[in-house]
Tab-separated table of C-alpha atoms in Angstrom:
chain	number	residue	atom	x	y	z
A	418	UNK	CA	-124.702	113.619	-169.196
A	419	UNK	CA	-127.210	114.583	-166.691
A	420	UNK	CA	-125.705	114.328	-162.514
A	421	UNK	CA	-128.275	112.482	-161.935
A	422	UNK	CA	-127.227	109.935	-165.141
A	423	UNK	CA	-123.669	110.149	-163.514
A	424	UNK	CA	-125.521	109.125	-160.020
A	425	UNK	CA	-127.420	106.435	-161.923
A	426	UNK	CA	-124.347	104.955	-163.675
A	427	UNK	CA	-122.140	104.826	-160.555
A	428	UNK	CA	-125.325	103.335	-158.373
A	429	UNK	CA	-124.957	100.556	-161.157
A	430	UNK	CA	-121.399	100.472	-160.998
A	431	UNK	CA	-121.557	100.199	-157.123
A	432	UNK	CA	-124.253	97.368	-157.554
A	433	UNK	CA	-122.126	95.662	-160.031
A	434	UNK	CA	-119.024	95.534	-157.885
A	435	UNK	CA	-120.872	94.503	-154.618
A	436	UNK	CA	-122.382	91.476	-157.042
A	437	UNK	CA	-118.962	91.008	-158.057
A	438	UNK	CA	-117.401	90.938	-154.552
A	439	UNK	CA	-119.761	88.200	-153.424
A	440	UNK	CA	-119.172	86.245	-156.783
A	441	UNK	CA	-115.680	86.197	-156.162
A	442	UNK	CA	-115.996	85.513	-152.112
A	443	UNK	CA	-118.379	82.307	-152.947
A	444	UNK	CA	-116.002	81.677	-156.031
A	445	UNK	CA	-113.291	81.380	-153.390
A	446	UNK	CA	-115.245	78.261	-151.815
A	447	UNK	CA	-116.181	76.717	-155.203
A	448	UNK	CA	-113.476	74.233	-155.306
A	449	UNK	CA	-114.494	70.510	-153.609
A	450	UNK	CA	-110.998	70.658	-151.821
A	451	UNK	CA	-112.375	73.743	-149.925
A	452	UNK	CA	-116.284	73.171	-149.608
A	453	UNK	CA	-116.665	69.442	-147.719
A	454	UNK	CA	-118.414	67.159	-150.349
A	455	UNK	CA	-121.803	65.810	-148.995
A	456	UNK	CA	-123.982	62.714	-149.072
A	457	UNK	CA	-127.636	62.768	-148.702
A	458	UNK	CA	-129.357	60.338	-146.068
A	459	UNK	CA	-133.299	60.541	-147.256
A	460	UNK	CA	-136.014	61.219	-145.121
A	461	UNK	CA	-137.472	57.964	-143.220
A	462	UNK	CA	-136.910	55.617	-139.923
A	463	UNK	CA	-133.830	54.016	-138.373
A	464	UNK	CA	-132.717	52.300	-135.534
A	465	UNK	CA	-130.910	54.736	-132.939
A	466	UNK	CA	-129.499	53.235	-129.769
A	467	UNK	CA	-128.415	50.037	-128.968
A	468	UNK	CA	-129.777	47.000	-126.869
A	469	UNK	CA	-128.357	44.533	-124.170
A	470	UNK	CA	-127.391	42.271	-127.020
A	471	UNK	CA	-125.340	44.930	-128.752
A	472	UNK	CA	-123.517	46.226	-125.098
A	473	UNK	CA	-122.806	43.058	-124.266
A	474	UNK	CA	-121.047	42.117	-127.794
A	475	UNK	CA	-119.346	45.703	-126.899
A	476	UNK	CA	-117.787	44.665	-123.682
A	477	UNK	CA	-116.866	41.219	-124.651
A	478	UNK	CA	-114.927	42.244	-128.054
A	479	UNK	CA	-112.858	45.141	-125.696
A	480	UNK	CA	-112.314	42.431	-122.872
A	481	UNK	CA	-110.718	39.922	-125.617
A	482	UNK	CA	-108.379	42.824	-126.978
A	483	UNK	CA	-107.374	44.563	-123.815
A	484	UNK	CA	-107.297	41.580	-121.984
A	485	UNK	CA	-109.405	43.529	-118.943
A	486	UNK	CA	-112.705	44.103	-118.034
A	487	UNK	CA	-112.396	48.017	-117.595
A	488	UNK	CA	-114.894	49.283	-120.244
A	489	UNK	CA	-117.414	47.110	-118.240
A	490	UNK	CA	-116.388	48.164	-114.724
A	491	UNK	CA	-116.889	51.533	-116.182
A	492	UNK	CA	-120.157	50.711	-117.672
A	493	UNK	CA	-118.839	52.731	-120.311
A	494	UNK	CA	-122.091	51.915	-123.099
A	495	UNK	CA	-124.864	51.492	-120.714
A	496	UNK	CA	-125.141	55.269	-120.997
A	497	UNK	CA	-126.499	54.523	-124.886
A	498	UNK	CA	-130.491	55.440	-125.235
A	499	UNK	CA	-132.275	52.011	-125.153
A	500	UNK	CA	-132.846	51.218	-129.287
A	501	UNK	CA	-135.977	53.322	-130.717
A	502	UNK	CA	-137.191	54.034	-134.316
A	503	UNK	CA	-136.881	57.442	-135.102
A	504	UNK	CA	-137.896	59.612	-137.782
A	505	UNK	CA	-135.866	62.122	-138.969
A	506	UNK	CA	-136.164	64.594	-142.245
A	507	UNK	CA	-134.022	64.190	-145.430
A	508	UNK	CA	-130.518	66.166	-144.675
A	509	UNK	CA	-126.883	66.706	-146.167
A	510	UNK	CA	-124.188	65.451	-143.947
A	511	UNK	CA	-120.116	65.601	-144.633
A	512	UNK	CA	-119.059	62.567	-147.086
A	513	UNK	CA	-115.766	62.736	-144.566
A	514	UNK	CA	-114.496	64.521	-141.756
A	515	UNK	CA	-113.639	67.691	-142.690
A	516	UNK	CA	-109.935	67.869	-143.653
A	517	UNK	CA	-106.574	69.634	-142.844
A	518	UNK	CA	-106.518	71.204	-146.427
A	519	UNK	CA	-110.490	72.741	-145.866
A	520	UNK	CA	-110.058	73.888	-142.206
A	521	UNK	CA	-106.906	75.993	-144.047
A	522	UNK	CA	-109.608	78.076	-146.134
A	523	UNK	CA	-111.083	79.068	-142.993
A	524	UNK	CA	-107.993	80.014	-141.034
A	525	UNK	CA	-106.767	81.711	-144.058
A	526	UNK	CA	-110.065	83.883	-144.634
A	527	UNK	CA	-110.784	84.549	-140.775
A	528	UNK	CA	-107.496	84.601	-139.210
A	529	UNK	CA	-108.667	82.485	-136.359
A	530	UNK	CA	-106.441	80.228	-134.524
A	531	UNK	CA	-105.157	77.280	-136.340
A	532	UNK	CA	-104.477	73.898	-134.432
A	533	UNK	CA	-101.085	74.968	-132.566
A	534	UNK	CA	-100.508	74.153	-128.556
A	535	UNK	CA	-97.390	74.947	-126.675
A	536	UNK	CA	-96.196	72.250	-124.091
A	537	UNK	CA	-97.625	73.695	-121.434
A	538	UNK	CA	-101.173	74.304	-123.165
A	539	UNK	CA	-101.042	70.614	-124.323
A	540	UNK	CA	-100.023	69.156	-120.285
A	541	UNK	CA	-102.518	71.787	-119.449
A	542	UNK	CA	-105.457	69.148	-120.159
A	543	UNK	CA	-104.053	66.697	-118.371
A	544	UNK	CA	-104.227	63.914	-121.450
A	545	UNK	CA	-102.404	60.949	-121.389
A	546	UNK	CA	-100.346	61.465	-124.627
A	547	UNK	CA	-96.845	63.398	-123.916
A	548	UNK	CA	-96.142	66.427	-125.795
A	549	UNK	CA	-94.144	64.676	-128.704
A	550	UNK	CA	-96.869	62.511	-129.585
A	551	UNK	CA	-98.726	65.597	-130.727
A	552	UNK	CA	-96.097	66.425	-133.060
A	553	UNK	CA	-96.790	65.145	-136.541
A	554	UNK	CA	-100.793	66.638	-135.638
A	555	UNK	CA	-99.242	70.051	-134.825
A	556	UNK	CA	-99.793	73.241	-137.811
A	557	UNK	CA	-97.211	75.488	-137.836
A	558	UNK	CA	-97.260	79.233	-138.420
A	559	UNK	CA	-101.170	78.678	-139.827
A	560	UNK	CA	-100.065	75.860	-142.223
A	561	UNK	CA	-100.725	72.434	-141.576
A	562	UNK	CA	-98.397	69.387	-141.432
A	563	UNK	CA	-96.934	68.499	-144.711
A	564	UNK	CA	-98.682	65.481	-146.712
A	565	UNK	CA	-101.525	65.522	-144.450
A	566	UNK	CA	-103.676	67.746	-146.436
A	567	UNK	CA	-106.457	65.319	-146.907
A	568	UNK	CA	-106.333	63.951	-143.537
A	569	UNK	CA	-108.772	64.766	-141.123
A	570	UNK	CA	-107.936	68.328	-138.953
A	571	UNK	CA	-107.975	67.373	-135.039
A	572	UNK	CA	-106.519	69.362	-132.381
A	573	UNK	CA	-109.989	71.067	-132.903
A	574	UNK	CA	-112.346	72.521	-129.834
A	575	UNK	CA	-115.786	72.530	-130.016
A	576	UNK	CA	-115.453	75.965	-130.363
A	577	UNK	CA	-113.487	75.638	-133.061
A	578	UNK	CA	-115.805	73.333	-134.974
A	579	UNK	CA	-118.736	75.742	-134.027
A	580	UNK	CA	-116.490	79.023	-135.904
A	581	UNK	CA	-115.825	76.612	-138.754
A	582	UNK	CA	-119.503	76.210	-139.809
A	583	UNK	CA	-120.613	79.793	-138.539
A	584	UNK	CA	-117.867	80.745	-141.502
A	585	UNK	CA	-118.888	78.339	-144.168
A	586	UNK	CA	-122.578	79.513	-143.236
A	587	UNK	CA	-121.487	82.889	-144.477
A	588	UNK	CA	-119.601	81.829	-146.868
A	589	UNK	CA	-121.822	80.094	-149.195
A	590	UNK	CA	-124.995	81.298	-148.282
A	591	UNK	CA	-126.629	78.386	-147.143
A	592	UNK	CA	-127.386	77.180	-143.420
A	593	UNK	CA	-124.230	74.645	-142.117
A	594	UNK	CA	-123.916	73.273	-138.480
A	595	UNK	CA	-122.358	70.469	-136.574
A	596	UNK	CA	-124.561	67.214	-136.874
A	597	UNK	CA	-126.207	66.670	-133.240
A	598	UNK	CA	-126.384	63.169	-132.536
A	599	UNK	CA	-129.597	61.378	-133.876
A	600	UNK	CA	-128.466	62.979	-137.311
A	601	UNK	CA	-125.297	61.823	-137.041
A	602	UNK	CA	-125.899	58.252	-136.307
A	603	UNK	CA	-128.447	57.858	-139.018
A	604	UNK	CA	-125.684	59.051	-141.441
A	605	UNK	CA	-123.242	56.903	-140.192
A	606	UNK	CA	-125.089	53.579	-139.316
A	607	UNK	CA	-127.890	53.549	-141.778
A	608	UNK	CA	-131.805	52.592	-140.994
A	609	UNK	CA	-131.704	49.123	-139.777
A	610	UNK	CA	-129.759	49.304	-136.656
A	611	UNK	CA	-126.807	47.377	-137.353
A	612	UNK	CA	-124.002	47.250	-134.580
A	613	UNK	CA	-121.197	48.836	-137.510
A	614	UNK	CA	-121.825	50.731	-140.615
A	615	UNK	CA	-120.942	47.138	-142.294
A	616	UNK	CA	-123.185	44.659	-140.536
A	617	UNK	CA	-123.321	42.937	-136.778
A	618	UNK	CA	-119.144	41.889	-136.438
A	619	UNK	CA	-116.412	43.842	-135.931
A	620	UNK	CA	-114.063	43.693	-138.955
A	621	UNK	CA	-111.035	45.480	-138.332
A	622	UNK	CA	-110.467	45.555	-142.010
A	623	UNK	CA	-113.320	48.309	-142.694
A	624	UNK	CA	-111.921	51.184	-140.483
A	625	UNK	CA	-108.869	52.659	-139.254
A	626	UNK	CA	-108.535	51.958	-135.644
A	627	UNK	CA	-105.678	50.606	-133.125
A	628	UNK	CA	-106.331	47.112	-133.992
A	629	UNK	CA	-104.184	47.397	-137.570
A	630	UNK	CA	-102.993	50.850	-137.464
A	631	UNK	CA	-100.923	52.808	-138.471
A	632	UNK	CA	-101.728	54.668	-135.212
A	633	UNK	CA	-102.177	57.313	-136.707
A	634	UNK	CA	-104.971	59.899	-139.023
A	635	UNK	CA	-104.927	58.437	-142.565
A	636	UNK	CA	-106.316	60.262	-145.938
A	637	UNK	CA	-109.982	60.488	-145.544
A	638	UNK	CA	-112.057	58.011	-147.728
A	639	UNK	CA	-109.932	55.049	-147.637
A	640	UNK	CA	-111.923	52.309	-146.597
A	641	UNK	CA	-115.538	51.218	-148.200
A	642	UNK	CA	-118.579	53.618	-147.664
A	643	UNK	CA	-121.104	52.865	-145.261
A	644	UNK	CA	-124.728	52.672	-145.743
A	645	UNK	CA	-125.305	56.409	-147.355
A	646	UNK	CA	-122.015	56.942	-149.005
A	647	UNK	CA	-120.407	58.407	-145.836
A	648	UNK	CA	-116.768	57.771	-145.253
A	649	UNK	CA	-114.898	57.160	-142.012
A	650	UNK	CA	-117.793	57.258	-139.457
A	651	UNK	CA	-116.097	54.974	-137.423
A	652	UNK	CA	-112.696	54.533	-136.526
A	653	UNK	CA	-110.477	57.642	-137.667
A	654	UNK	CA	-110.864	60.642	-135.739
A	655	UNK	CA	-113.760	60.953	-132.645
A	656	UNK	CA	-116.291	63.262	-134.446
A	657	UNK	CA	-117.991	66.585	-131.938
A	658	UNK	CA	-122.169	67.012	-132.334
A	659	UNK	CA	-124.348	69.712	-131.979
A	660	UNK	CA	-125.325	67.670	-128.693
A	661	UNK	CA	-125.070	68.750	-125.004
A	662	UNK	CA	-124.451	66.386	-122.387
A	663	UNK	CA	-124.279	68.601	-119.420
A	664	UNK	CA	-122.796	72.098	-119.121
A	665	UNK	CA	-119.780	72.723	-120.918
A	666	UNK	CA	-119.833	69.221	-122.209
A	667	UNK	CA	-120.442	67.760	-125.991
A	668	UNK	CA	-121.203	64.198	-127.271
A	669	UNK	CA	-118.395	62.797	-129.581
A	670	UNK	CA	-119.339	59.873	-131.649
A	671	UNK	CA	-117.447	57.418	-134.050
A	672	UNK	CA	-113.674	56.005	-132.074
A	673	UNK	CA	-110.199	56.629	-133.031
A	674	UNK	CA	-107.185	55.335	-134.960
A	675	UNK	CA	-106.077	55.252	-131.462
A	676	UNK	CA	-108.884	52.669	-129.961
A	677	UNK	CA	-108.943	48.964	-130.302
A	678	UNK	CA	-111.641	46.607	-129.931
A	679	UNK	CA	-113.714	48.322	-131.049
A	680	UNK	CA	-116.909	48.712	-128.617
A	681	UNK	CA	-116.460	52.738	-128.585
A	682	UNK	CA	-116.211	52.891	-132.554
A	683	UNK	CA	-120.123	51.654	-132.795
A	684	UNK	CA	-122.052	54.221	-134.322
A	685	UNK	CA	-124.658	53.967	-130.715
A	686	UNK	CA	-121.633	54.413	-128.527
A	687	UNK	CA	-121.045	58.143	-126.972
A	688	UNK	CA	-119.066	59.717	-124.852
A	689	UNK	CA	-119.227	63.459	-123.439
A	690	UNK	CA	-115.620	65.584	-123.792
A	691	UNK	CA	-115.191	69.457	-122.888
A	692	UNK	CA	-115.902	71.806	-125.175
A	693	UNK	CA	-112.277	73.205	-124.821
A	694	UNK	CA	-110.582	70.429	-125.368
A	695	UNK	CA	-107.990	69.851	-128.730
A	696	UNK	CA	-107.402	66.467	-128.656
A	697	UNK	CA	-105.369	64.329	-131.689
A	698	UNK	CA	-108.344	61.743	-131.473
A	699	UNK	CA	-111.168	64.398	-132.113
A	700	UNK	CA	-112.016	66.149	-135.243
A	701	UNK	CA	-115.459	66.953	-136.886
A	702	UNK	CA	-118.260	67.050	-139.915
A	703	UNK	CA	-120.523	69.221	-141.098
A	704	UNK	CA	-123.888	68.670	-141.818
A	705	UNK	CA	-126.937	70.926	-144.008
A	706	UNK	CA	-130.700	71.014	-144.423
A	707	UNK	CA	-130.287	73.129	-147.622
């Protein structure tokens, strides 16, 4: 054989093992426990926002629960955009949040810092849970809690969220990113503007939230689907968007197992949070174009 056969074979060999070693790193996020599952929400209009109608319902279903008139001192949801139509594209959005068992993959492949806090980096945010409520949310030594594999991963910074999707970007070859608001709420709400995912009343039945408990993350896709086949877009876990509400600051959509009422788990509710902060009510989706 000729060197410049033997140059030619290993030029093949080199371009075999280089297809191979991508094969194998997208083979490695084949399985549906690692990639998040999607749902498509179809090109067209819905209703974003919310209306004096809708606040007021808001206020008056926290004031009968907490027994206070706080959320309306506050003026907590007259911050929501006034209701509008808006079209958006066709896009892929997270069925669920993303989970404990597929936020592993990526600590796993990128060595980046899994959800662990120290006492003093917990008080450090000045929260008003106490150290030892943070305990059954806490991973330890890059593994997360026992059993809680398919509940949703909190304790998660914006940052964090932003790493996660820069990864699975890279990982798959296609374009992923946190869903920014309008996207979000579309997903979650559906097109014709209803208060819940379900319809105009609050039925604590349909999420998890503090009005039944357990008071705690449950496995993701528990209760029925809303509108697009997307689990768990309210109650559960506070969700962070692509969206900016001033420096340094993100919208998080969707109320906790922690929240009662349930005004703030209304798909047109919204609050701003650091991006810093790892909280045990906040975890994420992920959303695609592709």
């Amino acid at each position: 054989m000729r060197v410049g056969d033997n140059i030619a074979s290993i030029g093949k060999i080199s371009a075999f093992a280089l297809l191979f070693g991508l094969c194998a790193a997208k083979q490695v996020l084949a399985d549906d426990d690692v990639i998040p599952p999607v749902v498509e929400v179809p090109a067209g209009w819905f209703w974003q926002g919310s209306d004096a109608v809708e606040r007021q319902y808001a206020y008056q279903i926290d004031e009968q629960v907490y027994g206070h008139d706080l959320s309306r001192r506050n003026r907590w949801y007259d911050i929501e955009g006034d209701k509008w139509r808006v079209h958006l594209l066709d896009f892929n959005i997270g069925k669920t949040p993303v989970t404990n068992e597929q936020y592993a993959a990526f600590i796993k492949d990128t060595g980046h810092d899994a959800p662990e806090m120290t006492k003093d980096e917990w008080n450090r945010q000045g929260l008003i849970y106490n150290y030892d409520t943070i305990q059954p949310f806490l991973w330890s030594n890059g593994t997360y809690p026992k059993g809680r594999g398919n509940h949703p991963v909190v304790l998660v910074s914006w940052q964090d969220a932003e790493a996660y999707v820069q990864w699975l970007s890279q990982k798959t070859g296609k374009e992923w990113s946190l869903p920014d608001e309008l996207h979000w709420e579309k997903a979650v709400r559906g097109s014709e503007g209803t208060f819940y995912p379900w319809g105009n009343i609050f039925e604590p039945d349909q999420l998890n939230s503090g009005d039944r408990g357990p008071f705690d993350t449950t496995p993701v896709g528990q209760f029925e689907a809303g509108p697009f086949g997307l689990y768990d877009g309210a109650g559960q876990v506070f969700e962070w968007t692509a969206t900016s509400a001033q420096a340094g600051y993100r919208i998080v959509k969707g109320g906790s197992w922690d929240d009662r009422g349930c005004g703030v788990c209304r798909p047109a509710a919204r609050h701003a949070r650091p991006e810093h902060l790892k909280h045990i009510l906040i975890g994420f989706r992920v959303m695609s174009r592709d």
